Amino acid sequence: MFKKRGSENKKTTISNQTRIDMEFMPTIDISPKIPLLPRFTDKSMIDVRYMLISPYVSVHIYWNEDSHEVIYEVEEPILNEMEKQYLARLEEGMRELINVNLLIEKDRNAILEYINKTTMLLVSELGLKISKESYSKLFYYIYRNFIGLNEIEPLLRDYFIEDIECNGINTPIYVIHRIYRNLRTNIIYKDIETLANFVEKLAQRCGRYISYASPLLDGSLPDGSRVNATYTTDVTSKGPTFTIRKFTKIPWTPVQLVSMNTLSPEMLAYFWLLLEYKNNILITGGTASGKTTLLNAIAFFIPPEARVVSIEDTRELNLPRENWLPSVSRTGIGIGKVGEVDLFSLLKNSFRQNPDYVIVGEVRGKEAFVLFQGMASGHPSISTMHADSVDTVIKRLETPPIELSPTLVNTLDAVAVMTHAIVNKQETRRLREIVEIVNVTPEGIAMTNTPFIWNPEDDRFYFKKDSKVFDKIIKRYGLSKEKLMKEFEIRTRIIFEMYKRGISGFDETQRLINDYYKNPVSVLQ
C-alpha cells in the first residue's frame, strides 16, 4: 500500500473494477496518536517508523549506509498507471468545481465529506470504474493536493517536525526533527514551475501576495506556522525556496520545560515573582534557540485578571488566558506599501488600549524605542531579541537602528539567554543564564548581576541567592526580604511538586497557577 517517494510500480490495470457505492466514505486521520520515540546515542542504530496521516502515510527514519546519514522517508500510497490517469482526470474536474480558499476555513469533517461527495460525482459523470481500495488512495491524493499542501502535507502533520526547509529545485527538502534533528527527506522538486506554483499556493494560504515584482514572502499559515519564501532565480539561484517554522497549537507549559531540563524550578519561580511584581524581561538567544517557547511558558505566570496586549510580525504566541488582545502586523501592497501596519504603529497604539502587560514577539528596530518608553512609563513588558549574550543585547539596543539612550535601557530588569546545547550527544536547548541589569552608565556600560547560570559540564543549574531585582521589588512594594524569599521557596516547591506528580497539561497548569493567585492556602494544602 505504501511507497517510498520516487519508487515505481509497473501495474497498469486495476483489479476488481466496479462502480463504488455513493455512500462510501474513506477515513483520514491527520492527527494519529503521537508515538513515544526512542533516543539513540549511536545514529547508525536509528530505524523507526510511525504514522503521519492514518491509514495512508507513514514515515521511515533510518540510517542510510550508502550516504552515512539519517534519512526521513515519507511513504505514501502506490498508484499504478491507470490510477495516475484517473487522478489527473479527477483533479482537472475538481479545479472547475471547488473554491479551495472557502473550503480550508471549514470544519475538517465537513471538508472531507464535501471532497468525497464531489469526487464521487466526478467518478460517476466520467464513468470511471474504480475499486474501493483504489478510490481510497485517490481520495487521499485529492485531499492532499487541494485541501492540504501537496507533497509537504505529511511533514506538516508530523508532531516532531519543527522546521521544513526547501533550498530550490533538484535538492532534497530537509527537516528539523525534535528527536533526531537535521534530516534529509526523499521529497525533491524537479522543475521550477511546480515549485513556483507551490510557493504561490503558500502565499495564498498566508493571505499574502508574491510575484516577480515582489519576490519575498513572510507570513503565517492558518494554523500559525511561520512561512518565509522566495520566488525567483534572481533572488535565489536554485529557484523558489521556502522555510516553514511549524506552530505548536498548544504551547509548552512551564512544567514541561522542567521535565526536558530546559530550565530549573527555581528559574520559573523567579520569573513568576518578576511577572507578578511587574518587572520587564527580555529573552534572547540565537535562531530556534527556544525564545518564543520560553516566552509562552512564562506567560502562564501573568496574573489572571491582567489585560495583556501582544504585538508580533507573524503569529507565534498562544497565551493561556481570555483577557488577551493579540495584534499582528500587516505588510503593504505595491511600491508605496499601501495599507501597511508595522510593529511600530501597533505598539504605539497598544498603549492606548490600557494594557497591564505588553508582549512584543521580537524587537528589531524603531519599535524598541516605543517598547522601552512604555517600560519607563510603568507598563511591564516581555519581548525577545536575537542576541547571544547580555553584552550583545546592550550594544544592539544602544547602536543603530535602535539607538536607545542608556536611561531607557535601565528600565530593563532581567535578560534570559537561551542557547543550543549538546548534552549526552543529543542536541537540546537550555536557559544558559538569567542576568539582571543593575545599572547602565551614561557611557552605555552595563553593571549586571547573574543569579542563575547553567553549567554545561554537569548539565545542572545553579542559583546565587543574591538578586538585585528582588531588592528592587522589596523597596518598591515595602516587602521584607524574608517574606519574599519564603514566597520564592514556596513557588519553587509548587513547580517541583507539579513536575513530580506529572501535572503538566495546558489547562491544569493554568488553573493551578490562577488558583494560587486567588487562594494560595488551598493550593498548598
XYZ file of C-alpha atoms in Angstrom:
525
model
C 0.000 0.000 0.000
C 2.822 2.433 0.790
C 5.722 3.570 -1.294
C 8.951 5.350 -0.678
C 8.608 8.506 -2.779
C 10.157 8.000 -6.209
C 9.592 4.236 -6.335
C 7.864 2.812 -9.424
C 5.006 0.378 -9.780
C 4.600 -1.269 -13.177
C 0.986 -2.481 -12.850
C -1.265 -0.833 -15.399
C -4.681 -2.339 -14.628
C -6.953 -2.207 -11.621
C -8.305 -5.493 -10.357
C -11.953 -5.918 -9.335
C -13.034 -2.661 -11.004
C -16.596 -1.735 -10.070
C -18.687 1.362 -9.586
C -18.296 2.177 -5.898
C -21.205 2.841 -3.559
C -22.009 6.583 -3.474
C -22.248 6.359 0.354
C -18.688 5.042 0.694
C -16.549 7.411 2.789
C -12.802 6.832 3.237
C -11.387 7.779 6.632
C -8.450 10.145 7.035
C -6.908 10.761 10.435
C -4.497 13.697 10.188
C -3.723 13.582 13.918
C -2.823 9.977 14.754
C -1.576 9.158 18.253
C 1.847 10.674 18.963
C 4.317 7.797 19.375
C 6.975 7.588 22.071
C 10.162 7.637 20.011
C 13.395 6.076 21.292
C 16.571 8.153 21.527
C 19.830 6.755 20.174
C 23.355 7.742 21.174
C 24.561 5.890 18.068
C 22.891 7.365 14.953
C 23.629 4.250 12.903
C 21.127 2.348 15.092
C 18.169 4.598 14.184
C 15.357 2.673 12.485
C 11.836 3.846 13.373
C 8.519 4.084 11.530
C 5.294 5.822 12.573
C 2.043 7.073 11.020
C 1.594 10.658 9.846
C -1.809 10.522 8.123
C -3.623 7.344 9.049
C -4.087 4.965 7.311
C -2.314 6.318 4.223
C 1.050 7.870 5.088
C 3.868 6.789 7.368
C 7.466 7.898 7.766
C 10.549 5.705 7.947
C 13.537 7.295 9.711
C 16.672 5.221 9.384
C 20.459 5.259 8.987
C 21.451 5.065 5.333
C 24.669 3.073 4.926
C 25.380 4.466 1.452
C 25.187 8.172 2.335
C 26.171 7.758 6.008
C 23.322 9.900 7.303
C 19.867 9.580 8.827
C 17.097 9.746 6.205
C 13.467 10.832 6.640
C 11.450 8.861 4.060
C 7.787 9.664 3.507
C 5.839 6.533 2.494
C 2.635 7.256 0.563
C 0.095 5.017 -1.241
C 1.329 3.493 -4.507
C -0.603 4.496 -7.631
C -0.395 2.325 -10.725
C -0.567 3.858 -14.206
C -4.355 3.607 -14.507
C -4.850 5.209 -11.083
C -2.490 8.033 -12.047
C -4.614 8.708 -15.142
C -7.796 8.668 -13.064
C -6.223 11.056 -10.519
C -5.256 13.524 -13.280
C -8.812 13.492 -14.671
C -10.396 13.880 -11.225
C -8.080 16.744 -10.251
C -8.880 18.549 -13.501
C -12.593 18.237 -12.729
C -12.087 19.341 -9.103
C -10.381 22.576 -10.190
C -13.522 23.571 -12.066
C -15.911 22.665 -9.257
C -14.485 23.823 -5.927
C -13.217 27.008 -4.284
C -10.342 25.819 -2.088
C -9.969 29.151 -0.256
C -13.533 28.897 1.065
C -13.136 25.211 1.917
C -9.995 25.378 4.067
C -11.749 27.550 6.658
C -14.454 24.947 7.313
C -14.612 22.090 9.819
C -12.331 19.191 8.818
C -15.131 16.588 8.778
C -17.274 18.874 6.630
C -14.325 19.322 4.241
C -13.785 15.553 3.935
C -17.487 14.970 3.329
C -17.628 17.694 0.663
C -14.477 16.437 -1.094
C -15.867 12.891 -1.017
C -19.252 13.880 -2.496
C -17.617 15.998 -5.217
C -15.167 13.230 -6.105
C -17.976 10.640 -6.197
C -19.954 12.922 -8.515
C -16.978 13.223 -10.874
C -16.357 9.470 -10.807
C -19.994 8.933 -11.803
C -20.023 11.634 -14.511
C -16.741 10.442 -16.028
C -17.947 6.821 -15.967
C -14.887 5.594 -14.090
C -14.882 2.070 -12.703
C -12.840 2.133 -9.525
C -12.471 -0.349 -6.681
C -12.866 0.855 -3.071
C -9.160 0.338 -2.435
C -8.208 2.464 -5.448
C -10.776 5.130 -4.579
C -9.375 5.429 -1.042
C -5.892 6.107 -2.411
C -7.168 8.628 -4.964
C -9.234 10.335 -2.235
C -6.085 10.790 -0.136
C -4.203 12.468 -3.010
C -7.153 14.735 -3.820
C -7.364 15.779 -0.165
C -3.585 16.268 -0.013
C -3.357 18.383 -3.164
C -6.484 20.513 -2.772
C -7.009 20.956 0.957
C -3.510 20.109 2.146
C -0.155 21.438 0.988
C 0.748 18.837 -1.640
C 3.967 16.863 -1.112
C 4.794 18.502 2.233
C 1.375 17.865 3.824
C 2.687 14.753 5.651
C 5.584 16.809 7.059
C 3.156 19.387 8.446
C 1.244 16.572 10.138
C 4.337 15.220 11.901
C 4.220 16.391 15.520
C 8.010 16.001 15.784
C 8.900 18.318 12.883
C 9.955 21.843 13.877
C 11.188 23.268 10.556
C 10.717 22.341 6.877
C 13.399 23.703 4.534
C 13.405 23.741 0.716
C 16.546 25.172 -0.918
C 15.284 25.106 -4.525
C 14.931 22.554 -7.313
C 16.842 19.274 -7.622
C 17.801 19.289 -3.959
C 16.063 17.361 -1.164
C 13.824 19.063 1.372
C 15.366 18.995 4.852
C 13.521 18.888 8.167
C 14.452 19.571 11.772
C 13.102 16.769 13.952
C 12.562 17.208 17.702
C 14.342 13.923 18.452
C 16.679 13.196 15.527
C 17.411 16.827 14.493
C 18.547 17.663 10.904
C 17.294 15.058 8.425
C 17.281 14.807 4.622
C 13.920 13.767 3.194
C 13.081 11.915 -0.017
C 10.965 14.836 -1.300
C 12.539 16.733 -4.211
C 11.054 19.390 -6.520
C 12.403 18.720 -10.016
C 11.137 21.694 -12.011
C 10.868 25.412 -11.305
C 7.258 25.782 -12.464
C 5.933 23.204 -9.981
C 7.902 24.781 -7.141
C 6.862 28.323 -8.135
C 3.195 27.238 -8.208
C 3.592 25.751 -4.748
C 5.160 28.947 -3.361
C 2.203 30.870 -4.824
C -0.093 28.442 -3.003
C 1.796 29.099 0.255
C 1.339 32.851 -0.272
C -2.400 32.406 -0.877
C -2.764 30.339 2.304
C -0.908 33.090 4.198
C -3.228 35.745 2.763
C -0.200 37.425 1.165
C 0.995 38.143 -2.372
C 4.197 37.011 -4.084
C 5.340 37.724 -7.653
C 8.374 38.620 -9.766
C 7.908 42.252 -8.694
C 7.580 41.308 -5.013
C 9.560 38.053 -4.690
C 9.842 37.771 -0.873
C 7.186 36.251 1.371
C 6.935 36.407 5.153
C 3.635 35.239 6.595
C 1.686 32.695 8.625
C -0.387 29.690 7.564
C -3.895 29.311 9.036
C -2.510 27.018 11.775
C 0.012 29.712 12.776
C 3.085 28.106 11.187
C 5.532 30.770 10.009
C 6.459 30.857 6.303
C 9.404 32.584 4.643
C 9.759 32.104 0.873
C 11.455 33.476 -2.238
C 10.028 33.353 -5.739
C 12.616 33.929 -8.492
C 16.048 32.723 -9.592
C 17.191 36.366 -9.410
C 16.878 36.185 -5.638
C 17.861 32.545 -5.050
C 19.828 30.846 -7.810
C 18.293 27.370 -7.339
C 14.794 28.703 -7.957
C 11.961 29.386 -5.491
C 12.624 28.414 -1.877
C 10.619 28.176 1.335
C 11.149 27.610 5.030
C 8.260 26.727 7.344
C 8.622 27.058 11.120
C 5.834 24.886 12.490
C 3.462 26.341 15.061
C 2.591 24.421 18.219
C -1.127 24.992 18.838
C -0.745 24.049 22.489
C 2.390 25.777 23.829
C 4.861 24.094 26.143
C 3.911 24.612 29.773
C 6.488 25.634 32.417
C 6.492 22.133 33.913
C 7.138 20.521 30.530
C 10.245 22.700 30.167
C 11.395 21.494 33.602
C 10.844 17.875 32.543
C 13.081 18.498 29.495
C 15.668 20.120 31.790
C 15.474 23.324 29.720
C 15.483 25.275 32.968
C 15.065 24.703 36.721
C 12.044 25.134 39.060
C 13.935 27.968 40.783
C 14.220 29.853 37.484
C 10.476 29.522 36.904
C 9.691 30.663 40.467
C 11.938 33.681 39.812
C 10.015 34.561 36.610
C 6.730 34.033 38.477
C 7.677 36.664 41.065
C 9.071 39.066 38.461
C 5.853 38.947 36.451
C 3.598 39.281 39.490
C 5.538 42.388 40.580
C 5.538 43.904 37.079
C 9.175 43.703 36.038
C 10.489 43.889 32.466
C 12.028 40.764 30.895
C 13.923 40.331 27.621
C 14.512 36.812 26.279
C 17.493 36.488 23.944
C 19.282 33.758 22.005
C 20.120 32.525 18.528
C 17.713 31.360 15.826
C 15.437 28.499 17.013
C 17.023 28.508 20.484
C 13.618 28.434 22.191
C 12.984 32.149 22.852
C 9.285 32.136 21.921
C 8.782 28.783 23.676
C 10.119 30.274 26.918
C 8.061 33.443 26.449
C 4.898 31.371 26.003
C 5.753 29.293 29.080
C 6.421 32.169 31.494
C 3.258 33.950 30.273
C 1.380 31.355 32.371
C 2.546 33.366 35.410
C 0.892 36.656 34.408
C -1.902 37.317 36.976
C -5.251 36.005 35.662
C -7.078 39.344 35.886
C -4.378 41.267 33.970
C -5.018 42.604 30.467
C -2.315 41.504 28.018
C -1.648 43.064 24.622
C 0.745 41.227 22.283
C 2.330 42.521 19.075
C 4.017 40.251 16.506
C 5.225 40.189 12.903
C 3.744 36.727 12.407
C 1.504 34.989 14.917
C 3.555 32.660 17.145
C 2.268 33.383 20.642
C -0.526 31.367 22.203
C -1.300 32.674 25.662
C -3.438 30.699 28.126
C -5.841 33.498 29.000
C -9.074 35.213 27.969
C -8.156 38.861 28.653
C -5.640 38.972 25.807
C -5.572 41.182 22.732
C -3.281 39.660 20.059
C -2.114 42.022 17.289
C -0.236 41.076 14.116
C 1.499 43.475 11.724
C 0.472 43.660 8.067
C 2.652 44.229 5.012
C 1.611 46.846 2.465
C 0.802 46.339 -1.205
C 2.841 47.761 -4.068
C 5.761 50.170 -4.174
C 4.172 52.638 -1.739
C 3.380 49.853 0.775
C -0.301 50.847 0.787
C -2.150 49.550 3.842
C 0.990 48.618 5.799
C 0.629 48.305 9.575
C 4.053 47.808 11.140
C 5.147 46.827 14.648
C 5.929 50.455 15.488
C 2.338 51.562 14.738
C 0.787 48.610 16.564
C 2.961 49.106 19.632
C 2.282 52.851 19.777
C -1.431 52.119 19.528
C -1.299 49.342 22.144
C -0.528 51.755 24.978
C -3.922 53.382 24.360
C -5.602 50.002 24.973
C -4.918 50.086 28.717
C -2.617 47.044 28.908
C -1.341 45.653 32.205
C 1.357 43.747 30.296
C 2.770 44.277 26.809
C 4.395 41.419 24.893
C 6.358 42.044 21.690
C 7.210 38.911 19.709
C 10.614 40.210 18.601
C 12.388 43.560 18.865
C 14.439 44.546 15.803
C 14.177 48.270 15.051
C 12.389 51.503 15.871
C 9.625 49.706 17.803
C 12.182 49.152 20.594
C 12.057 52.871 21.390
C 8.285 52.730 21.966
C 8.603 49.493 23.970
C 11.210 50.932 26.323
C 9.269 54.190 26.636
C 6.328 52.042 27.725
C 8.525 50.252 30.272
C 9.675 53.633 31.619
C 6.061 54.780 31.974
C 5.109 51.759 34.056
C 3.862 49.173 31.517
C 5.628 45.870 32.342
C 6.832 44.222 29.140
C 8.225 40.947 27.845
C 9.966 40.598 24.492
C 12.549 38.579 22.574
C 15.650 39.596 20.637
C 18.316 37.855 18.558
C 21.490 38.114 20.651
C 23.758 35.520 22.267
C 24.819 37.490 25.363
C 23.860 40.463 27.532
C 26.760 42.495 26.136
C 25.400 41.954 22.626
C 21.913 42.966 23.814
C 23.191 46.251 25.264
C 25.190 47.002 22.094
C 22.198 46.263 19.848
C 19.907 48.467 21.949
C 22.343 51.395 22.034
C 23.527 51.384 18.395
C 21.644 51.965 15.093
C 18.995 51.178 14.039
C 17.607 51.072 17.611
C 19.792 53.712 19.339
C 18.232 53.798 22.818
C 19.629 56.100 25.456
C 21.273 54.386 28.478
C 18.478 55.843 30.645
C 15.866 53.832 28.726
C 17.980 50.651 28.731
C 17.997 50.984 32.533
C 14.271 50.189 32.610
C 15.093 46.566 31.683
C 15.164 44.322 34.764
C 16.293 40.877 33.567
C 17.669 39.220 30.441
C 17.199 35.450 29.915
C 19.723 33.934 27.491
C 18.595 30.787 25.664
C 21.119 28.574 23.885
C 21.520 25.425 21.786
C 23.412 22.748 23.692
C 24.786 19.237 23.127
C 24.009 17.069 26.164
C 24.831 13.340 26.094
C 25.409 13.634 22.333
C 21.863 14.979 21.912
C 21.106 18.464 20.626
C 18.831 20.306 23.016
C 18.046 23.773 24.417
C 18.956 25.300 27.768
C 18.348 28.572 29.581
C 22.040 29.414 29.856
C 21.754 32.296 32.313
C 19.493 34.943 33.749
C 21.263 38.298 34.013
C 19.875 41.273 35.931
C 20.563 44.805 34.674
C 21.649 46.670 37.820
C 22.608 49.958 36.172
C 23.644 51.342 32.786
C 26.033 54.281 32.980
C 25.617 57.396 30.780
C 28.502 55.979 28.701
C 26.408 52.878 27.985
C 28.354 50.447 30.198
C 26.102 47.953 31.986
C 26.572 46.740 35.563
C 24.957 43.317 35.858
C 24.233 40.534 38.327
C 23.793 36.859 37.366
C 21.589 34.999 39.886
C 21.102 31.892 37.694
C 23.524 30.008 35.481
C 23.621 26.647 33.667
C 26.806 24.592 33.917
C 27.346 22.535 30.737
C 29.850 20.224 32.455
C 27.282 18.579 34.731
C 24.099 19.860 32.973
C 22.869 21.474 36.193
C 21.505 24.891 37.109
C 22.974 26.995 39.905
C 21.307 29.785 41.897
C 23.206 32.538 43.664
C 20.933 33.779 46.464
C 21.559 37.420 45.679
C 19.025 39.001 43.368
C 19.141 42.746 42.686
C 15.674 42.573 41.121
C 14.348 41.046 44.337
C 15.926 44.011 46.159
C 14.037 46.365 43.785
C 10.768 44.537 44.494
C 11.369 44.744 48.245
C 11.902 48.530 48.090
C 9.110 49.197 45.582
C 6.406 47.189 47.363
C 7.555 47.503 51.001
C 8.096 43.760 51.467
C 10.560 42.137 53.848
C 13.367 40.090 52.350
C 12.340 37.087 54.471
C 8.765 37.203 53.149
C 9.845 37.461 49.504
C 12.410 34.660 49.828
C 9.834 32.454 51.571
C 7.419 33.101 48.682
C 10.203 32.227 46.236
C 10.812 28.902 48.023
C 7.082 28.070 48.137
C 6.656 28.663 44.400
C 9.762 26.627 43.644
C 8.249 23.763 45.670
C 4.899 24.102 43.867
C 6.572 23.813 40.455
C 8.702 20.884 41.613
C 5.630 19.110 43.046
C 3.775 19.647 39.765
C 6.748 18.114 37.969
C 6.870 15.112 40.348
C 3.125 14.490 40.078
C 3.058 14.877 36.306
C 0.811 17.970 36.355
C 1.941 19.478 33.063
C -1.164 19.844 30.862
C -2.083 23.236 29.409
C -5.409 23.698 31.216
C -4.476 22.135 34.549
C -1.244 24.155 34.762
C -3.056 27.428 34.143
C -5.847 26.514 36.566
C -3.415 25.694 39.374
C -1.418 28.930 38.882
C -4.616 31.013 38.757
C -5.912 29.255 41.892
C -2.679 30.097 43.696
C -3.175 33.799 42.922
C -6.731 33.655 44.290
C -6.360 31.251 47.213
C -2.756 30.192 47.915
C -3.627 28.358 51.142
C -5.977 25.882 49.427
C -3.406 25.149 46.709
C -0.677 24.483 49.270
C -2.994 22.182 51.238
